[in-house]
Short mmCIF file of C-alpha atoms in Angstrom, two decimals:
data_model
loop_
_atom_site.label_atom_id
_atom_site.label_comp_id
_atom_site.label_asym_id
_atom_site.label_seq_id
_atom_site.Cartn_x
_atom_site.Cartn_y
_atom_site.Cartn_z
CA GLU A 1 120.67 115.79 147.87
CA VAL A 2 120.21 114.60 151.34
CA MET A 3 119.99 118.32 152.31
CA ASN A 4 117.09 118.99 149.90
CA GLU A 5 115.26 115.87 150.83
CA THR A 6 115.41 116.80 154.62
CA LEU A 7 114.00 120.09 153.55
CA ARG A 8 111.06 118.75 151.89
CA ILE A 9 110.42 116.16 154.65
CA ASP A 10 110.28 119.06 157.27
CA LEU A 11 107.97 121.00 154.99
CA MET A 12 105.61 118.38 154.86
CA ARG A 13 105.61 117.48 158.48
CA LEU A 14 105.89 121.14 160.22
CA SER A 15 103.51 123.04 157.73
CA PRO A 16 100.33 121.08 158.75
CA LEU A 17 101.10 121.58 162.25
CA VAL A 18 101.48 125.21 161.85
CA VAL A 19 97.99 125.60 160.06
CA ILE A 20 96.37 123.37 162.77
CA LEU A 21 97.53 125.64 165.47
CA ILE A 22 96.68 128.83 163.86
CA LEU A 23 93.24 127.23 162.92
CA LEU A 24 92.62 126.40 166.36
CA MET A 25 93.38 129.92 167.72
CA LEU A 26 91.24 131.74 164.81
CA PHE A 27 88.47 129.20 165.97
CA PHE A 28 88.58 130.27 169.51
CA SER A 29 88.95 134.02 168.87
CA PHE A 30 85.83 134.22 166.23
CA ARG A 31 84.12 131.18 166.77
CA ASN A 32 82.52 130.89 163.24
CA TRP A 33 83.65 129.23 159.94
CA GLN A 34 84.38 132.89 158.09
CA GLY A 35 86.82 133.76 161.01
CA VAL A 36 88.46 130.57 160.40
CA LEU A 37 88.65 130.28 156.87
CA LEU A 38 89.05 133.68 155.30
CA PRO A 39 92.12 134.85 157.20
CA MET A 40 93.58 131.08 155.83
CA LEU A 41 92.77 131.99 152.38
CA ALA A 42 95.07 135.02 152.38
CA MET A 43 97.91 132.70 153.64
CA LEU A 44 96.94 130.13 151.24
CA VAL A 45 96.88 132.16 148.04
CA SER A 46 100.14 133.81 148.95
CA ILE A 47 102.09 130.30 149.07
CA ILE A 48 100.54 128.85 145.98
CA TRP A 49 101.44 132.28 143.96
CA THR A 50 104.90 132.61 145.40
CA LEU A 51 106.05 129.00 145.37
CA GLY A 52 104.33 128.60 141.95
CA LEU A 53 106.18 131.82 140.97
CA MET A 54 109.44 130.14 142.21
CA GLY A 55 108.73 127.02 140.13
CA PHE A 56 107.93 128.88 137.02
CA ILE A 57 111.14 130.54 136.90
CA GLY A 58 113.24 127.86 137.89
CA VAL A 59 114.32 129.19 141.59
CA PRO A 60 114.98 126.12 143.70
CA LEU A 61 113.74 125.24 147.21
CA THR A 62 116.72 126.30 149.78
CA GLN A 63 117.30 126.25 153.46
CA LEU A 64 115.87 129.86 153.46
CA SER A 65 113.23 129.48 151.39
CA ALA A 66 111.70 126.41 152.67
CA ILE A 67 110.39 128.53 155.63
CA LEU A 68 108.27 130.54 153.43
CA PRO A 69 105.04 128.70 153.96
CA ALA A 70 105.39 129.02 157.86
CA VAL A 71 106.24 132.84 157.38
CA PHE A 72 103.01 133.23 155.17
CA THR A 73 100.83 131.15 157.56
CA SER A 74 101.50 133.91 160.53
CA VAL A 75 102.05 137.06 158.38
CA GLY A 76 99.53 136.40 155.30
CA SER A 77 96.62 135.60 157.85
CA ALA A 78 97.22 138.54 160.16
CA TYR A 79 95.97 141.24 157.45
CA GLY A 80 92.71 139.15 157.12
CA ILE A 81 92.10 138.88 160.69
CA HIS A 82 92.58 142.78 160.82
CA VAL A 83 90.01 143.12 158.31
CA LEU A 84 87.47 140.33 160.13
CA HIS A 85 87.74 142.05 163.64
CA ARG A 86 86.79 145.40 161.91
CA TYR A 87 83.73 143.62 160.12
CA ARG A 88 82.90 142.14 163.54
CA GLY A 89 82.59 145.56 165.13
CA GLU A 90 80.47 147.14 162.18
CA LEU A 91 77.79 144.25 162.78
CA SER A 92 76.41 146.22 165.34
CA GLN A 93 76.70 149.67 163.62
CA SER A 94 74.61 149.11 160.44
CA GLU A 95 72.02 146.40 158.90
CA ASN A 96 73.39 147.32 155.13
CA ASN A 97 75.95 144.82 154.41
CA SER A 98 77.41 146.90 151.72
CA VAL A 99 77.53 150.14 154.14
CA ARG A 100 79.57 147.76 156.68
CA ILE A 101 82.31 146.65 153.89
CA GLU A 102 82.79 150.11 152.68
CA ARG A 103 83.54 151.35 156.35
CA VAL A 104 85.74 148.28 156.96
CA VAL A 105 87.90 148.99 154.02
CA ARG A 106 87.71 152.63 154.54
CA GLN A 107 88.65 152.33 158.39
CA VAL A 108 91.04 149.28 158.35
CA GLY A 109 92.42 149.43 154.97
CA PRO A 110 94.89 152.15 155.20
CA ALA A 111 96.33 150.72 158.52
CA VAL A 112 96.49 147.38 156.98
CA PHE A 113 98.00 148.59 153.66
CA MET A 114 100.85 150.17 155.71
CA ALA A 115 101.53 147.16 157.75
CA GLY A 116 101.92 145.01 154.55
CA ALA A 117 103.96 147.88 152.60
CA THR A 118 106.43 148.16 155.61
CA THR A 119 106.92 144.41 156.23
CA ALA A 120 107.31 143.89 152.28
CA ALA A 121 109.90 146.58 152.23
CA GLY A 122 111.97 145.17 155.00
CA PHE A 123 112.01 141.89 153.08
CA VAL A 124 112.86 143.63 150.11
CA SER A 125 115.74 145.35 151.59
CA ASN A 126 117.34 141.77 151.59
CA ALA A 127 117.52 142.21 147.56
CA PHE A 128 121.07 144.39 148.20
CA SER A 129 122.64 141.39 149.90
CA SER A 130 125.65 139.84 148.13
CA ILE A 131 124.39 136.24 148.87
CA ILE A 132 122.00 135.07 146.22
CA ARG A 133 119.75 132.74 148.37
CA ILE A 134 119.30 135.93 150.87
CA ARG A 135 118.21 137.97 147.77
CA GLU A 136 115.85 135.52 146.81
CA PHE A 137 114.24 134.92 150.09
CA GLY A 138 113.79 138.62 150.45
CA LEU A 139 112.11 139.04 147.32
CA PHE A 140 110.01 136.26 147.25
CA THR A 141 108.97 136.90 150.70
CA ALA A 142 108.12 140.43 150.02
CA PHE A 143 106.04 139.25 146.85
CA GLY A 144 104.07 136.61 149.27
CA VAL A 145 103.26 139.56 151.81
CA LEU A 146 101.82 141.74 148.77
CA VAL A 147 99.86 138.76 147.29
CA ALA A 148 98.38 138.47 151.20
CA LEU A 149 97.97 142.16 151.55
CA ALA A 150 95.88 142.28 148.26
CA VAL A 151 93.71 139.35 149.35
CA SER A 152 92.98 140.50 152.48
CA THR A 153 91.86 144.19 151.55
CA VAL A 154 90.10 143.10 148.33
CA MET A 155 88.93 139.35 147.97
CA ILE A 156 88.13 138.93 151.84
CA PRO A 157 85.59 142.14 151.84
CA GLY A 158 84.43 140.62 148.20
CA ILE A 159 83.65 137.52 149.70
CA LEU A 160 82.08 139.07 152.74
CA GLN A 161 79.89 141.39 150.44
CA LEU A 162 79.02 138.11 148.43
CA LEU A 163 77.70 136.43 151.74
CA GLY A 164 75.44 139.33 152.56
CA SER A 165 73.23 138.73 155.56
CA ARG A 166 73.47 135.07 155.58
CA GLY A 167 77.41 135.63 156.57
CA ALA A 168 76.54 138.17 158.75
CA ARG A 169 74.12 136.10 160.80
CA GLY A 170 77.08 133.38 161.29
CA TRP A 171 78.60 135.88 163.82
CA SER A 172 77.47 135.72 167.47
CA ARG A 173 76.20 138.46 169.25
CA ARG A 174 78.99 138.02 171.97
CA ALA A 175 81.44 138.21 168.90
CA GLU A 176 80.06 141.38 167.13
CA SER A 177 80.64 143.27 170.47
CA GLY A 178 84.41 142.46 169.90
CA GLU A 179 84.98 142.94 173.82
CA SER A 180 87.31 140.88 175.77
CA ALA A 181 86.98 141.22 179.63
CA ALA A 182 90.65 140.57 180.01
CA LEU A 183 91.68 143.25 177.55
CA ALA A 184 89.33 145.63 179.05
CA ARG A 185 91.06 145.19 182.53
CA LEU A 186 94.36 145.28 180.59
CA GLY A 187 93.36 148.72 179.03
CA HIS A 188 91.80 150.17 182.18
CA TRP A 189 95.27 149.51 184.15
CA VAL A 190 97.52 150.79 181.40
CA ALA A 191 95.37 154.07 180.96
CA HIS A 192 95.52 154.45 184.99
CA GLN A 193 98.88 153.46 185.59
CA PRO A 194 101.18 155.01 182.93
CA ARG A 195 104.30 155.47 185.08
CA VAL A 196 104.18 151.94 186.34
CA VAL A 197 104.08 150.85 182.72
CA ALA A 198 107.05 153.17 181.62
CA ALA A 199 109.02 152.16 184.14
CA ILE A 200 108.58 148.26 183.46
CA ALA A 201 109.35 149.13 179.94
CA ALA A 202 112.45 150.93 180.63
CA VAL A 203 113.46 147.88 183.21
CA VAL A 204 112.85 145.55 180.23
CA VAL A 205 114.59 147.61 177.69
CA GLY A 206 117.66 148.09 180.10
CA PHE A 207 117.96 144.67 180.68
CA ALA A 208 117.98 143.49 177.16
CA ALA A 209 120.72 146.24 176.28
CA VAL A 210 122.91 144.80 178.71
CA GLY A 211 122.19 141.41 177.65
#
């Protein structure tokens, strides 16, 4: 009973902190309300559906399942971020919002789907564990990841289409370019110093292997 009460307290205390941190990161990345709220939509739906399913079928909250909201806050929002970044890049390519949405789903959809599917498959592998709590954690996490994937590839593009030109005007010209001076310099350095990059990677891997 004491453990369950502690889990509930930690869940109520830590989850808002995680959400606030990710909201701040999204704001500094996109600088508009769509870039902040739409990725969090995938996270919110996946948490509600997963915890709701657990309650519906009578699966209790455990030490493992208590971290599900934190997992979905990070993993669930990531797919929506990919979709929005691609949409931001399409703003300078076409004036037709329907064309933009079609290009976004066609170009980034397969990559997002594979990322979500492989993540879900990794969690599903826990279903073969002999420990029932680990099995539950793996299955429900995989379910939540697939929900977030569906929201990111279907609901978010649908909302962007409903917003139409009004939503497109919410993106700044700087945001439309999708460029980052720091990342551009990093890409230039990597492209022109591949041997240095490979050597650094080998040293890091060797150090980790020894450790």
